[in-house]
Coordinates of C-alpha atoms in Angstrom, one line a residue:
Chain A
X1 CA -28.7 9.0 18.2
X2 CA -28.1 5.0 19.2
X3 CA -27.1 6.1 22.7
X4 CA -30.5 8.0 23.0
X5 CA -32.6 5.3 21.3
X6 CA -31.1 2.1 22.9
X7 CA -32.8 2.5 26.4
X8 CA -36.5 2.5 24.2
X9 CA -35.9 -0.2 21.6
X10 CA -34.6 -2.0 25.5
X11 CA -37.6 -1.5 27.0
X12 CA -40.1 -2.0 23.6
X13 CA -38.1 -5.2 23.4
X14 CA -38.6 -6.4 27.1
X15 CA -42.5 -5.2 26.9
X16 CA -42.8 -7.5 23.6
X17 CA -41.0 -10.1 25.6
X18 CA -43.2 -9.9 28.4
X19 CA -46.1 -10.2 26.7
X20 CA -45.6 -13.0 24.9
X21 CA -44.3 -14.7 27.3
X22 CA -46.9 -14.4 29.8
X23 CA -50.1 -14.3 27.1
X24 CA -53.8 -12.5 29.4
X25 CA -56.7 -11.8 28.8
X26 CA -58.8 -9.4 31.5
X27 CA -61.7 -12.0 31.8
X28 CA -59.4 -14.7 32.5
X29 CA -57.5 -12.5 35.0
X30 CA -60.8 -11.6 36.8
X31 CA -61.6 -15.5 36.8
X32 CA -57.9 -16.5 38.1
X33 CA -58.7 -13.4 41.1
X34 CA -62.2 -15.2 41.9
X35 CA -61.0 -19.0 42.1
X36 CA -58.0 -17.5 44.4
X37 CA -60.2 -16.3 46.5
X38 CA -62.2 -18.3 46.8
X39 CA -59.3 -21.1 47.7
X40 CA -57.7 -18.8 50.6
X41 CA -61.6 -19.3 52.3
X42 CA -60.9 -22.0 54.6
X43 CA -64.8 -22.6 54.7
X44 CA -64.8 -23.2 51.0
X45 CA -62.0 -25.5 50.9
X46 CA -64.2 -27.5 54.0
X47 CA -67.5 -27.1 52.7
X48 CA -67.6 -26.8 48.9
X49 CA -64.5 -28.6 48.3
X50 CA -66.4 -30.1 45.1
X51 CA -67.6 -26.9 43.3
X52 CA -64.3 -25.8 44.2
X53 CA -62.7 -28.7 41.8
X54 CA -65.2 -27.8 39.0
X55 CA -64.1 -23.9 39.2
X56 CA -60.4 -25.3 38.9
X57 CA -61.0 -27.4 36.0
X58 CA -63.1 -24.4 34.3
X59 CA -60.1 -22.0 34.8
X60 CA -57.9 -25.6 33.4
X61 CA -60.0 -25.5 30.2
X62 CA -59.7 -21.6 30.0
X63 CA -56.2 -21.0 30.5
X64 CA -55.8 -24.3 27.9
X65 CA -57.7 -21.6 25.3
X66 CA -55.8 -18.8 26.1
X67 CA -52.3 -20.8 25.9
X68 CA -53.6 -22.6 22.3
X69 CA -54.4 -18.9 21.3
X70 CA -58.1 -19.5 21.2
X71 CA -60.3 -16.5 20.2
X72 CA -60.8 -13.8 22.6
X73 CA -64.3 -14.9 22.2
X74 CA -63.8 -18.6 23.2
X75 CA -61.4 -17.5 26.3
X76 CA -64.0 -14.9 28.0
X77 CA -66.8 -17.4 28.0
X78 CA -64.5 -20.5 29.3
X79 CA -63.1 -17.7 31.8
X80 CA -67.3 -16.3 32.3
X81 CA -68.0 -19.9 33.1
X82 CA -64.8 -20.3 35.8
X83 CA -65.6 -17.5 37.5
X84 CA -69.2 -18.4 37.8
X85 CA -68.1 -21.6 39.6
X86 CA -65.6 -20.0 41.8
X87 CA -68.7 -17.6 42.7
X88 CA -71.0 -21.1 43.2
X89 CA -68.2 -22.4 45.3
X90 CA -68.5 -19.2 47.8
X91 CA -71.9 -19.4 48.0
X92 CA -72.0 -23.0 48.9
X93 CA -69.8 -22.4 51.5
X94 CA -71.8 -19.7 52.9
X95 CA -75.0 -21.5 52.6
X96 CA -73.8 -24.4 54.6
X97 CA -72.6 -22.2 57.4
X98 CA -75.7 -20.8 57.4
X99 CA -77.4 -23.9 57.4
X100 CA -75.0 -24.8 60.5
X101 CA -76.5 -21.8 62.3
X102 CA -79.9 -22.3 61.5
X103 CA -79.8 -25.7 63.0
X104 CA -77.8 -24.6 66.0
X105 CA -79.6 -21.9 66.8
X106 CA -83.3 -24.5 66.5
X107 CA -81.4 -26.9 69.1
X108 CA -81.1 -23.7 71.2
X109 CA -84.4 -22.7 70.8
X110 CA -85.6 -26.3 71.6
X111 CA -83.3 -26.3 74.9
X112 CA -84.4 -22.7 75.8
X113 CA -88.3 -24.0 75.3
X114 CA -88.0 -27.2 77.3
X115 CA -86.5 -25.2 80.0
X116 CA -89.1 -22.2 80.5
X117 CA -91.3 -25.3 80.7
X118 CA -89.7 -27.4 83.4
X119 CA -89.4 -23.7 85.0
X120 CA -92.9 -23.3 85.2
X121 CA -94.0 -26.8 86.0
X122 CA -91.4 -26.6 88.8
X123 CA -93.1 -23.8 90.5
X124 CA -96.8 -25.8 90.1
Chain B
X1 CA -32.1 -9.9 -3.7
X2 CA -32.4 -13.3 -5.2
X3 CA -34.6 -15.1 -2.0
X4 CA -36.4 -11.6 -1.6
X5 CA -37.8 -12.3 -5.6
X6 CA -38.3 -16.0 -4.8
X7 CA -40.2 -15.1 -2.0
X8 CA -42.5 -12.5 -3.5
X9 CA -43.1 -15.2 -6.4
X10 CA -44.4 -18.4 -3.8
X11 CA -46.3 -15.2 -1.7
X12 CA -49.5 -15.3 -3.7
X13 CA -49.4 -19.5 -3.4
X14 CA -49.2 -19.4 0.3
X15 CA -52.2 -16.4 0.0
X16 CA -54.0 -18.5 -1.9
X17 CA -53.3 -22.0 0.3
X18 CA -54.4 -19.9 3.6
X19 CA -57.8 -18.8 1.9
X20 CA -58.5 -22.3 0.9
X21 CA -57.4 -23.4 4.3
X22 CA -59.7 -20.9 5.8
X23 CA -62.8 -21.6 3.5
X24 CA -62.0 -25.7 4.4
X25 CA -61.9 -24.9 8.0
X26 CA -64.8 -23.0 7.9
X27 CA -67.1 -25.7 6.2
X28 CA -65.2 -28.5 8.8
X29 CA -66.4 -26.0 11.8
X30 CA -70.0 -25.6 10.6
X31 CA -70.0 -29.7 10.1
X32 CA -68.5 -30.1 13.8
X33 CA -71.0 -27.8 15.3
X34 CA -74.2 -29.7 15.7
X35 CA -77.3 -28.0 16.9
X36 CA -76.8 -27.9 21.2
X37 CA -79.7 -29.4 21.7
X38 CA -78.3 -31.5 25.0
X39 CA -77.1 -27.8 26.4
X40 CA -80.5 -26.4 25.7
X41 CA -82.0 -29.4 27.5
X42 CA -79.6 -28.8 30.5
X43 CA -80.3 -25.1 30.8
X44 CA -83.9 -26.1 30.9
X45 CA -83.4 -28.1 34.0
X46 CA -80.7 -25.5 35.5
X47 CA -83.5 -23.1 35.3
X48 CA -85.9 -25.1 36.9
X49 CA -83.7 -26.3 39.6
X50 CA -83.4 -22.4 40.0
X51 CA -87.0 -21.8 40.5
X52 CA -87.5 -25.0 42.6
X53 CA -84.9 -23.8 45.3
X54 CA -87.1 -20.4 45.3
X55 CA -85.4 -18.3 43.2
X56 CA -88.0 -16.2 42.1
X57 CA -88.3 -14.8 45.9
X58 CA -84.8 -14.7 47.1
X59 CA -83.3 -14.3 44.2
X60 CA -85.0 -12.3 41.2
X61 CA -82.1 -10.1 39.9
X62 CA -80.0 -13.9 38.9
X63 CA -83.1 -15.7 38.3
X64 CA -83.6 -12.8 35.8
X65 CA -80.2 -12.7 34.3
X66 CA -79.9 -16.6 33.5
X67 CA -84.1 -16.4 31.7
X68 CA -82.8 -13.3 29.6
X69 CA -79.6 -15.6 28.5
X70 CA -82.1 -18.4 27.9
X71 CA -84.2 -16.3 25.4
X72 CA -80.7 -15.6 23.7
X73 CA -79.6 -18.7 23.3
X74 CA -83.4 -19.7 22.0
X75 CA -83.1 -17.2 19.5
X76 CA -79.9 -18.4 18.3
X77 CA -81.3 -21.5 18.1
X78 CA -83.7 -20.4 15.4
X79 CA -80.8 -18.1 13.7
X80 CA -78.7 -21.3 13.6
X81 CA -76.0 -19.7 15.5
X82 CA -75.4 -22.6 16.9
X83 CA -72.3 -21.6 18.6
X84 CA -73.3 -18.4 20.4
X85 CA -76.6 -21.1 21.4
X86 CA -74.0 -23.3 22.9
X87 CA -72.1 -20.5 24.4
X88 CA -75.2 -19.2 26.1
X89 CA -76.6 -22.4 27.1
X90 CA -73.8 -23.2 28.8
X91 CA -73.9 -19.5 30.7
X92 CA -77.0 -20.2 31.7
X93 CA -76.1 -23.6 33.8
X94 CA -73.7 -21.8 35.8
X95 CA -75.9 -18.5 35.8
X96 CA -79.1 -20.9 37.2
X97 CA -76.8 -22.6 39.7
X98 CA -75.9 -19.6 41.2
X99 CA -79.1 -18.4 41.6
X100 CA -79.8 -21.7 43.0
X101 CA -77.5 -21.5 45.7
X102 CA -77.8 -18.4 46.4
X103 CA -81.4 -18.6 47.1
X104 CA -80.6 -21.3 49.5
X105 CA -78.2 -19.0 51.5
X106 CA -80.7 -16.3 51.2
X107 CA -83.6 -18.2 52.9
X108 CA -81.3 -19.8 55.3
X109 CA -79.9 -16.3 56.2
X110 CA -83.5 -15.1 56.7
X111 CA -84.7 -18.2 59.0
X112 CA -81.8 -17.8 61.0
X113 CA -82.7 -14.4 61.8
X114 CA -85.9 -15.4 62.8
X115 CA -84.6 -18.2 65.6
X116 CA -82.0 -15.8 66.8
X117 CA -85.4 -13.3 67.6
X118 CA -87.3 -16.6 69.0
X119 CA -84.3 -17.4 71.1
X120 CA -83.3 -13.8 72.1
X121 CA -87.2 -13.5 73.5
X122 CA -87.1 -16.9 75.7
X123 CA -83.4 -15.6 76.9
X124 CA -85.0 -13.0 78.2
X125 CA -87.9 -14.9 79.8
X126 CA -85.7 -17.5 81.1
X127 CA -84.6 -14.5 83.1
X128 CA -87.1 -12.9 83.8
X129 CA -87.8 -16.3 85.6
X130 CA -84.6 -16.9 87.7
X131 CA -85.1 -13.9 89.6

């Protein structure tokens, strides 16, 4: 009887450990995956370095509610909110670049311009 | 025996402490939840922000999203829910800020495409040209 029940009060034990130890809540999880995401983007770290703070500081104040045992209620809104800003951050980043391309590819389109026209003023 | 008897006799104390507790905190969290006017206020302006960067064209669906959330939060305004107000209001900053943005990177995307056809066309006549 012991031997065959040890191996599930073990494992019922380690699970209970486990979870109180290491306290989650899926919103918060989602949020954490977002803002890590978000951080391996080199062009996020370069080019929305600041939205990238507030999304840290959002997941701060949301793993602050989960670890003071907040309500579920408080914790998914403070973990909607941080992964909102990680999603700002990525989309800053993205803009810019393609604010970067739009005003390379005018200088190009410029050069290009001013070259059909020396072209043709050239053959005159 | 003699603590399990003790502790069944202080049990309906402490029961009766944690409702009092309860009731107190309750009233102290109704006290320390003013109405979010300020977070109203700054969803306002989120929203507006939102529409200024052209929203409503290049990004409907979001745009959308954070005006439904507003209406919530308005209505629990006039419920007095103050904190599901707050909690909303506060969605739809970040909601109206990413509609913002992504606006922005919408248009820009679109512009873009339109230089690379302008610039694809005068590649080809600068060719045409050299030979």
């Amino acid at each position: 009887m012991n031997k065959r029940f040890s191996p599930m009060i073990l494992s019922a034990a380690v699970m209970v450990s486990a979870c109180s130890s290491m306290p989650r809540n899926p919103s918060l999880t989602d949020a954490h995956n977002n803002y890590d995401s978000a951080l391996r983007n080199p062009q996020v770290a370069f080019l929305a370095a600041p939205e990238l703070k507030v999304a840290e500081n959002a997941l701060d104040r949301a793993d602050q509610a989960l670890n003071a045992n907040e309500s579920d209620d408080t914790v998914d809104h403070l973990a909607y909110l941080a992964r909102q800003q990680a999603a700002i951050a990525e989309a800053t980043a993205e803009w810019k670049q393609a604010e970067l391309a739009v005003v390379n590819a005018a200088i190009k389109r410029i050069l290009a311009r001013r070259l059909i026209k020396t072209a043709e003023s050239d053959k005159k | 025996m003699k603590k399990f008897y003790r502790f069944r006799s202080v049990y309906p104390m402490i029961r009766g402490t944690g409702a009092i507790l309860a009731v107190a905190a309750g009233i102290s969290g109704c006290a320390n939840m003013p109405a979010p006017g300020g977070q109203i206020a700054a969803s306002k302006v989120a929203i507006d922000n939102a529409s200024n960067a052209g929203s409503r064209e290049f990004a409907p669906q979001q745009l959308k999203y954070a005006l439904r959330k507003m209406d919530a939060a308005e209505q629990a305004m006039t419920k007095k829910d103050y904190r599901s107000a707050r909690q909303l209001a506060e969605q739809v900053q970040v909601d109206a800020q990413l509609a913002a943005v992504t606006a922005r990177l919408v248009k820009a995307q679109e512009t873009l495409l339109k230089l690379e056809q302008d610039n694809r066309a005068l590649q080809q006549e600068i060719e045409r040209n050299a030979q």
